[in-house]
Amino acid sequence: MRGDIHQFLRIGRSDQHGNRLHHPGSEPARGVEHQQGGAPSESSQAPPENCNTARAAPSAATTAARQAATLAATSAAALVIKPSGPAQELNGTTSATFSVVSATAMQLPHGTASEGNPGAAADDNSGTDDSSSRKDGLQLNNVNLQQSKNASTHRTSDYDTSDLVVRRGQTFEIALTFNRAVQSGDKLSITVETGPSPSESKNTRAVMPVSSSGNGTSWNAVRGSGSNSSMTVTINAPVNACIGQYKMSLQVTSGGRTTSASLGKFYLLFNPWASGDDVYMSSNSERGEYVLNETGLYWFGNVNEYGSRRWDYGQFESDILNIVITMLDSSVDYQKDAATDVSRRNDPVYVGRVLSAMVNSIDDNGIIVGNWSGDYSGGVSPTQWNGSAPILRKWKQSGPVKYGQCWVYAGVLCTVLRCLGIPARVIINFESAHDTDGNLVVNNYYDENGKKNNNLTNDSVWNFHAWDEAWFARKDLGSLYNGWQILDATPQEQSQGMYRLGPSSLKAVKEGDVDLDFDTPFVFAEVNADVEHWVVYSNGSKKMIYSEPKAVGRLTSTKAVGSFTRMDVTNDYKYPEGSSKEREIFNKAKAKIQPPRMYSRMAAVSLREGETVIKPTFSGTFKKIGEPQVGEDFTIPLILKNTVADTKTVKVNITATVIIYNTTPVKDILTEAQSVTLGPNEEKSIPIKMTYDQYEKALTPDNMIQFVAVCEDTNGGRLLADTVVTLKNPPLLLRVRDEPKLNKLATVDLIFSNPIQENVAESLVTVEGSGLMKTQMNVKVPCLKPNQRVTVQFEFFPYRCGERSLLADFSSDKFQNVKAFQSVKVASS
């Protein structure tokens, strides 16, 4: 690049546990490095494998940042920040030994356990205790929950927690050590409890005598092998057990006395590997993608110009499982009747519906505050987020998080579903309808200049919308409707008095069975509503310009199994547009819908009696242009064509508006009118010029500008042409040095060049990635001059092996939320 001046920053991670290092930004630096070239582009990669590695205990090591100084103002600044050295890591232990203490010596509350140790025993009885009974009675000395072995068997090794995590419909094994061998007169039983008011009648408490045999249909504990004073116990969690956090205790009856000891706690999850579980999924590759994979893919833009970004689900990251349980315990249903709410957590239909409400903040002080205004002051721009874990942790710390939009809601909901063991995926639907009155028709109203009339227009068609699909059985509907179920946490319309959506059966949507629970008419409209466009004239008259039965529900997409590519699922939602079957299902759905919540706006603006719509004898469309970049001027052509042999004059009113991705207008930046004469069968291109100065101050992080042209000839023929231009951000490049290895220092370069002829200031780089960094790294970048390039070099300690994803965001006063993603294959050390 001519005149390319380069800044070099080196950022050292203090240790492998994610301690942040911020750019000091106080002293000038010396030295300039000139550099050319870039980084390799992102390619398709397989999702991360399930690599069972030992968890590392937090290290006390820290690093110091070193600063140098900058040269004169006429040259580019070069800042060097170096770590003092890599941190060391020690492997921790997952169990510890404890002793039973009688009630007379020291009374311990039930459930008490030291950190790293599942529990300490306490006597149920109070009063005196003679030494002979203490000597002869069976006493528990130690419990080992065998977390590593159980986690491997239950495919939960990646959960970054010191607690035992297992799945229902499967056995797990614990080891008990006593003060002597268990004799024939000794009786043992194990109790598991979940929720604030555990009850056997509500399936939230189970008492299991330790016996020689058991069955797979209920909670039971079976004595296994042992020697001398130790023995193993195999516990079966039934396939219909409530998921959540459990307390586990042991009751020992020996020598005429009964004592009780806490065995600690464990988490119980849904099990898509168990054939009897409602979330059972038969394909191993799909289970790997929809349960174990930590990185997703979503699309943005519009149906003609779209791109993709990765999303870091982070369902196994530290504290996330605990936060998800806290979400369930914070729901409206739990607050009303905690015992009943917990007892219903065996049903993924119920759990999914609760979570779709909790992920948005309305009604229940849930996770994310929505904002579609374009003004995100007082919070974080929705496009800045790269993953779910920082959002969930921020909610746990300080309440609802500002701000989110549909893909953020979908990403977080996918995280919590996968975390609980429910297979889930994010869906992107381009040209997605929001039908407010439930009549399966979207009505858009414009004035004569092409500006949308927001007083009359209550419906909308979003450029794209994101929701989730979760995989489970629908016993409430029948087996025909098993499989993928739509859940949507974006607060659009109320469902039974709360902002939530679903689960709605994908099969029911496709077949037009909109009378089935939950919220199926709304989802059906999102993918298959008809769209009607109206012009409102200055005299108050309203005329329909045209109707589009095929406009809604296009390029419905999800991440492909095993690769970062798009899989089209449009035909899973509806029959092919234009087919007789599609119209048959549409009419079936309309017939099933009860009278809508309000009469369609069509009733109020229907054509006057005897009036007919004059079909225009000319066509008008916007021509697709290249991929203009933020900071550039561009021209978009409007193509008008006379379709008859007579000369005609067409009046054209054009409006350009900066919009949010859901078509909410932010600011009109261009309004112009012109008269165009078309000769017989003539085609003309009308150039519409847009300069950087016109859109610079108004552009939102969505980078979207909508162009609308209302065209009318002298005979009364009318048409409306519209298009959305999505501007590209300049490239942000990531380059991984060498081959990263587990628990070894790794280095990455992040490269950005300022492409505009203005200074770029207030720049911040945020980097994150599950399995690579425990927390986000934030780095402030000095002011960049025109054509200046900066390289930020940072270090991290991978703590999970396999295919991982590194995600970066660059934001400044000129460019908002420029993204970069890089696959990182972490080898075992």
PDB file of N, CA and C in Angstrom, residues 15-66:
ATOM      1  N   ASP A  15      -1.674 -14.211  32.379  1.00  0.00           N
ATOM      2  CA  ASP A  15      -1.632 -15.646  32.628  1.00  0.00           C
ATOM      3  C   ASP A  15      -2.726 -16.337  31.849  1.00  0.00           C
ATOM      4  N   GLN A  16      -2.747 -17.675  31.934  1.00  0.00           N
ATOM      5  CA  GLN A  16      -3.681 -18.438  31.136  1.00  0.00           C
ATOM      6  C   GLN A  16      -5.098 -18.386  31.662  1.00  0.00           C
ATOM      7  N   HIS A  17      -5.338 -17.603  32.691  1.00  0.00           N
ATOM      8  CA  HIS A  17      -6.675 -17.552  33.282  1.00  0.00           C
ATOM      9  C   HIS A  17      -7.387 -16.259  32.963  1.00  0.00           C
ATOM     10  N   GLY A  18      -6.901 -15.565  31.960  1.00  0.00           N
ATOM     11  CA  GLY A  18      -7.710 -14.480  31.414  1.00  0.00           C
ATOM     12  C   GLY A  18      -7.590 -13.155  32.118  1.00  0.00           C
ATOM     13  N   ASN A  19      -6.517 -12.885  32.877  1.00  0.00           N
ATOM     14  CA  ASN A  19      -6.379 -11.572  33.486  1.00  0.00           C
ATOM     15  C   ASN A  19      -6.214 -10.527  32.402  1.00  0.00           C
ATOM     16  N   ARG A  20      -7.007  -9.482  32.449  1.00  0.00           N
ATOM     17  CA  ARG A  20      -7.001  -8.486  31.389  1.00  0.00           C
ATOM     18  C   ARG A  20      -5.785  -7.585  31.489  1.00  0.00           C
ATOM     19  N   LEU A  21      -5.309  -7.121  30.308  1.00  0.00           N
ATOM     20  CA  LEU A  21      -4.267  -6.122  30.253  1.00  0.00           C
ATOM     21  C   LEU A  21      -4.740  -5.012  29.338  1.00  0.00           C
ATOM     22  N   HIS A  22      -4.896  -3.820  29.868  1.00  0.00           N
ATOM     23  CA  HIS A  22      -5.371  -2.683  29.070  1.00  0.00           C
ATOM     24  C   HIS A  22      -4.183  -1.850  28.609  1.00  0.00           C
ATOM     25  N   HIS A  23      -4.334  -1.266  27.445  1.00  0.00           N
ATOM     26  CA  HIS A  23      -3.326  -0.363  26.911  1.00  0.00           C
ATOM     27  C   HIS A  23      -3.163   0.826  27.846  1.00  0.00           C
ATOM     28  N   PRO A  24      -1.937   1.066  28.335  1.00  0.00           N
ATOM     29  CA  PRO A  24      -1.747   2.189  29.261  1.00  0.00           C
ATOM     30  C   PRO A  24      -2.030   3.531  28.616  1.00  0.00           C
ATOM     31  N   GLY A  25      -1.580   3.722  27.368  1.00  0.00           N
ATOM     32  CA  GLY A  25      -1.930   4.922  26.605  1.00  0.00           C
ATOM     33  C   GLY A  25      -1.506   6.221  27.234  1.00  0.00           C
ATOM     34  N   SER A  26      -0.372   6.256  27.911  1.00  0.00           N
ATOM     35  CA  SER A  26      -0.014   7.499  28.576  1.00  0.00           C
ATOM     36  C   SER A  26       1.254   8.128  28.027  1.00  0.00           C
ATOM     37  N   GLU A  27       2.246   7.295  27.617  1.00  0.00           N
ATOM     38  CA  GLU A  27       3.499   7.874  27.164  1.00  0.00           C
ATOM     39  C   GLU A  27       3.664   7.699  25.661  1.00  0.00           C
ATOM     40  N   PRO A  28       4.331   8.656  24.999  1.00  0.00           N
ATOM     41  CA  PRO A  28       4.617   8.468  23.587  1.00  0.00           C
ATOM     42  C   PRO A  28       5.648   7.367  23.383  1.00  0.00           C
ATOM     43  N   ALA A  29       5.619   6.747  22.203  1.00  0.00           N
ATOM     44  CA  ALA A  29       6.509   5.628  21.924  1.00  0.00           C
ATOM     45  C   ALA A  29       7.464   5.990  20.800  1.00  0.00           C
ATOM     46  N   ARG A  30       8.598   5.245  20.738  1.00  0.00           N
ATOM     47  CA  ARG A  30       9.582   5.473  19.697  1.00  0.00           C
ATOM     48  C   ARG A  30       9.597   4.297  18.740  1.00  0.00           C
ATOM     49  N   GLY A  31       9.930   4.598  17.483  1.00  0.00           N
ATOM     50  CA  GLY A  31      10.126   3.531  16.511  1.00  0.00           C
ATOM     51  C   GLY A  31       8.961   3.383  15.570  1.00  0.00           C
ATOM     52  N   VAL A  32       9.261   3.116  14.319  1.00  0.00           N
ATOM     53  CA  VAL A  32       8.237   2.904  13.300  1.00  0.00           C
ATOM     54  C   VAL A  32       8.587   1.624  12.574  1.00  0.00           C
ATOM     55  N   GLU A  33       7.603   0.773  12.400  1.00  0.00           N
ATOM     56  CA  GLU A  33       7.818  -0.441  11.602  1.00  0.00           C
ATOM     57  C   GLU A  33       6.949  -0.366  10.366  1.00  0.00           C
ATOM     58  N   HIS A  34       7.547  -0.513   9.190  1.00  0.00           N
ATOM     59  CA  HIS A  34       6.808  -0.521   7.931  1.00  0.00           C
ATOM     60  C   HIS A  34       6.520  -1.973   7.580  1.00  0.00           C
ATOM     61  N   GLN A  35       5.291  -2.237   7.212  1.00  0.00           N
ATOM     62  CA  GLN A  35       4.904  -3.616   6.942  1.00  0.00           C
ATOM     63  C   GLN A  35       3.893  -3.666   5.819  1.00  0.00           C
ATOM     64  N   GLN A  36       4.019  -4.671   5.002  1.00  0.00           N
ATOM     65  CA  GLN A  36       3.052  -4.911   3.957  1.00  0.00           C
ATOM     66  C   GLN A  36       2.523  -6.317   4.106  1.00  0.00           C
ATOM     67  N   GLY A  37       1.468  -6.595   3.348  1.00  0.00           N
ATOM     68  CA  GLY A  37       0.895  -7.941   3.394  1.00  0.00           C
ATOM     69  C   GLY A  37      -0.271  -7.999   4.331  1.00  0.00           C
ATOM     70  N   GLY A  38      -0.889  -9.148   4.412  1.00  0.00           N
ATOM     71  CA  GLY A  38      -2.077  -9.309   5.243  1.00  0.00           C
ATOM     72  C   GLY A  38      -2.068 -10.626   5.940  1.00  0.00           C
ATOM     73  N   ALA A  39      -3.268 -11.108   6.228  1.00  0.00           N
ATOM     74  CA  ALA A  39      -3.423 -12.373   6.918  1.00  0.00           C
ATOM     75  C   ALA A  39      -4.299 -13.260   6.078  1.00  0.00           C
ATOM     76  N   PRO A  40      -4.181 -14.550   6.262  1.00  0.00           N
ATOM     77  CA  PRO A  40      -5.022 -15.463   5.476  1.00  0.00           C
ATOM     78  C   PRO A  40      -6.486 -15.254   5.770  1.00  0.00           C
ATOM     79  N   SER A  41      -7.337 -15.439   4.757  1.00  0.00           N
ATOM     80  CA  SER A  41      -8.783 -15.279   4.931  1.00  0.00           C
ATOM     81  C   SER A  41      -9.362 -16.478   5.635  1.00  0.00           C
ATOM     82  N   GLU A  42     -10.547 -16.270   6.206  1.00  0.00           N
ATOM     83  CA  GLU A  42     -11.221 -17.343   6.934  1.00  0.00           C
ATOM     84  C   GLU A  42     -11.675 -18.431   5.974  1.00  0.00           C
ATOM     85  N   SER A  43     -11.490 -19.661   6.327  1.00  0.00           N
ATOM     86  CA  SER A  43     -11.951 -20.782   5.514  1.00  0.00           C
ATOM     87  C   SER A  43     -12.837 -21.676   6.341  1.00  0.00           C
ATOM     88  N   SER A  44     -13.514 -22.585   5.684  1.00  0.00           N
ATOM     89  CA  SER A  44     -14.422 -23.483   6.390  1.00  0.00           C
ATOM     90  C   SER A  44     -13.625 -24.374   7.321  1.00  0.00           C
ATOM     91  N   GLN A  45     -14.127 -24.520   8.523  1.00  0.00           N
ATOM     92  CA  GLN A  45     -13.479 -25.365   9.506  1.00  0.00           C
ATOM     93  C   GLN A  45     -14.503 -26.218  10.196  1.00  0.00           C
ATOM     94  N   ALA A  46     -14.044 -27.363  10.684  1.00  0.00           N
ATOM     95  CA  ALA A  46     -14.941 -28.237  11.436  1.00  0.00           C
ATOM     96  C   ALA A  46     -15.136 -27.685  12.820  1.00  0.00           C
ATOM     97  N   PRO A  47     -16.249 -28.007  13.483  1.00  0.00           N
ATOM     98  CA  PRO A  47     -16.466 -27.550  14.853  1.00  0.00           C
ATOM     99  C   PRO A  47     -15.505 -28.223  15.796  1.00  0.00           C
ATOM    100  N   PRO A  48     -15.284 -27.660  16.998  1.00  0.00           N
ATOM    101  CA  PRO A  48     -14.328 -28.233  17.930  1.00  0.00           C
ATOM    102  C   PRO A  48     -14.725 -29.627  18.365  1.00  0.00           C
ATOM    103  N   GLU A  49     -13.710 -30.487  18.497  1.00  0.00           N
ATOM    104  CA  GLU A  49     -13.979 -31.829  18.992  1.00  0.00           C
ATOM    105  C   GLU A  49     -14.133 -31.793  20.493  1.00  0.00           C
ATOM    106  N   ASN A  50     -14.706 -32.847  21.025  1.00  0.00           N
ATOM    107  CA  ASN A  50     -14.872 -32.928  22.470  1.00  0.00           C
ATOM    108  C   ASN A  50     -13.603 -33.494  23.055  1.00  0.00           C
ATOM    109  N   CYS A  51     -12.714 -32.639  23.534  1.00  0.00           N
ATOM    110  CA  CYS A  51     -11.408 -33.071  24.011  1.00  0.00           C
ATOM    111  C   CYS A  51     -11.418 -33.069  25.522  1.00  0.00           C
ATOM    112  N   ASN A  52     -11.235 -34.215  26.120  1.00  0.00           N
ATOM    113  CA  ASN A  52     -11.286 -34.331  27.571  1.00  0.00           C
ATOM    114  C   ASN A  52      -9.913 -34.039  28.136  1.00  0.00           C
ATOM    115  N   THR A  53      -9.756 -32.885  28.710  1.00  0.00           N
ATOM    116  CA  THR A  53      -8.476 -32.502  29.280  1.00  0.00           C
ATOM    117  C   THR A  53      -8.667 -32.091  30.723  1.00  0.00           C
ATOM    118  N   ALA A  54      -7.614 -32.244  31.484  1.00  0.00           N
ATOM    119  CA  ALA A  54      -7.700 -31.889  32.900  1.00  0.00           C
ATOM    120  C   ALA A  54      -7.813 -30.389  33.050  1.00  0.00           C
ATOM    121  N   ARG A  55      -8.627 -29.947  34.001  1.00  0.00           N
ATOM    122  CA  ARG A  55      -8.771 -28.534  34.278  1.00  0.00           C
ATOM    123  C   ARG A  55      -7.571 -28.050  35.074  1.00  0.00           C
ATOM    124  N   ALA A  56      -7.169 -26.827  34.789  1.00  0.00           N
ATOM    125  CA  ALA A  56      -6.029 -26.257  35.486  1.00  0.00           C
ATOM    126  C   ALA A  56      -6.502 -25.362  36.603  1.00  0.00           C
ATOM    127  N   ALA A  57      -5.796 -25.407  37.738  1.00  0.00           N
ATOM    128  CA  ALA A  57      -6.132 -24.524  38.854  1.00  0.00           C
ATOM    129  C   ALA A  57      -5.609 -23.131  38.550  1.00  0.00           C
ATOM    130  N   PRO A  58      -6.305 -22.084  39.004  1.00  0.00           N
ATOM    131  CA  PRO A  58      -5.841 -20.723  38.733  1.00  0.00           C
ATOM    132  C   PRO A  58      -4.426 -20.495  39.242  1.00  0.00           C
ATOM    133  N   SER A  59      -3.618 -19.797  38.442  1.00  0.00           N
ATOM    134  CA  SER A  59      -2.243 -19.506  38.809  1.00  0.00           C
ATOM    135  C   SER A  59      -2.156 -18.128  39.436  1.00  0.00           C
ATOM    136  N   ALA A  60      -1.179 -17.955  40.314  1.00  0.00           N
ATOM    137  CA  ALA A  60      -0.986 -16.648  40.941  1.00  0.00           C
ATOM    138  C   ALA A  60      -0.044 -15.770  40.139  1.00  0.00           C
ATOM    139  N   ALA A  61       0.456 -16.303  39.006  1.00  0.00           N
ATOM    140  CA  ALA A  61       1.436 -15.555  38.216  1.00  0.00           C
ATOM    141  C   ALA A  61       0.829 -14.318  37.578  1.00  0.00           C
ATOM    142  N   THR A  62       1.585 -13.278  37.489  1.00  0.00           N
ATOM    143  CA  THR A  62       1.150 -12.062  36.777  1.00  0.00           C
ATOM    144  C   THR A  62       2.291 -11.585  35.894  1.00  0.00           C
ATOM    145  N   THR A  63       1.979 -10.714  34.955  1.00  0.00           N
ATOM    146  CA  THR A  63       3.019 -10.130  34.093  1.00  0.00           C
ATOM    147  C   THR A  63       2.945  -8.628  34.159  1.00  0.00           C
ATOM    148  N   ALA A  64       4.065  -8.009  33.863  1.00  0.00           N
ATOM    149  CA  ALA A  64       4.111  -6.539  33.847  1.00  0.00           C
ATOM    150  C   ALA A  64       4.144  -6.043  32.419  1.00  0.00           C
ATOM    151  N   ALA A  65       3.531  -4.891  32.177  1.00  0.00           N
ATOM    152  CA  ALA A  65       3.527  -4.308  30.825  1.00  0.00           C
ATOM    153  C   ALA A  65       4.635  -3.266  30.739  1.00  0.00           C
ATOM    154  N   ARG A  66       5.345  -3.275  29.656  1.00  0.00           N
ATOM    155  CA  ARG A  66       6.412  -2.290  29.439  1.00  0.00           C
ATOM    156  C   ARG A  66       6.016  -1.341  28.328  1.00  0.00           C
TER     157      ARG A  66
END
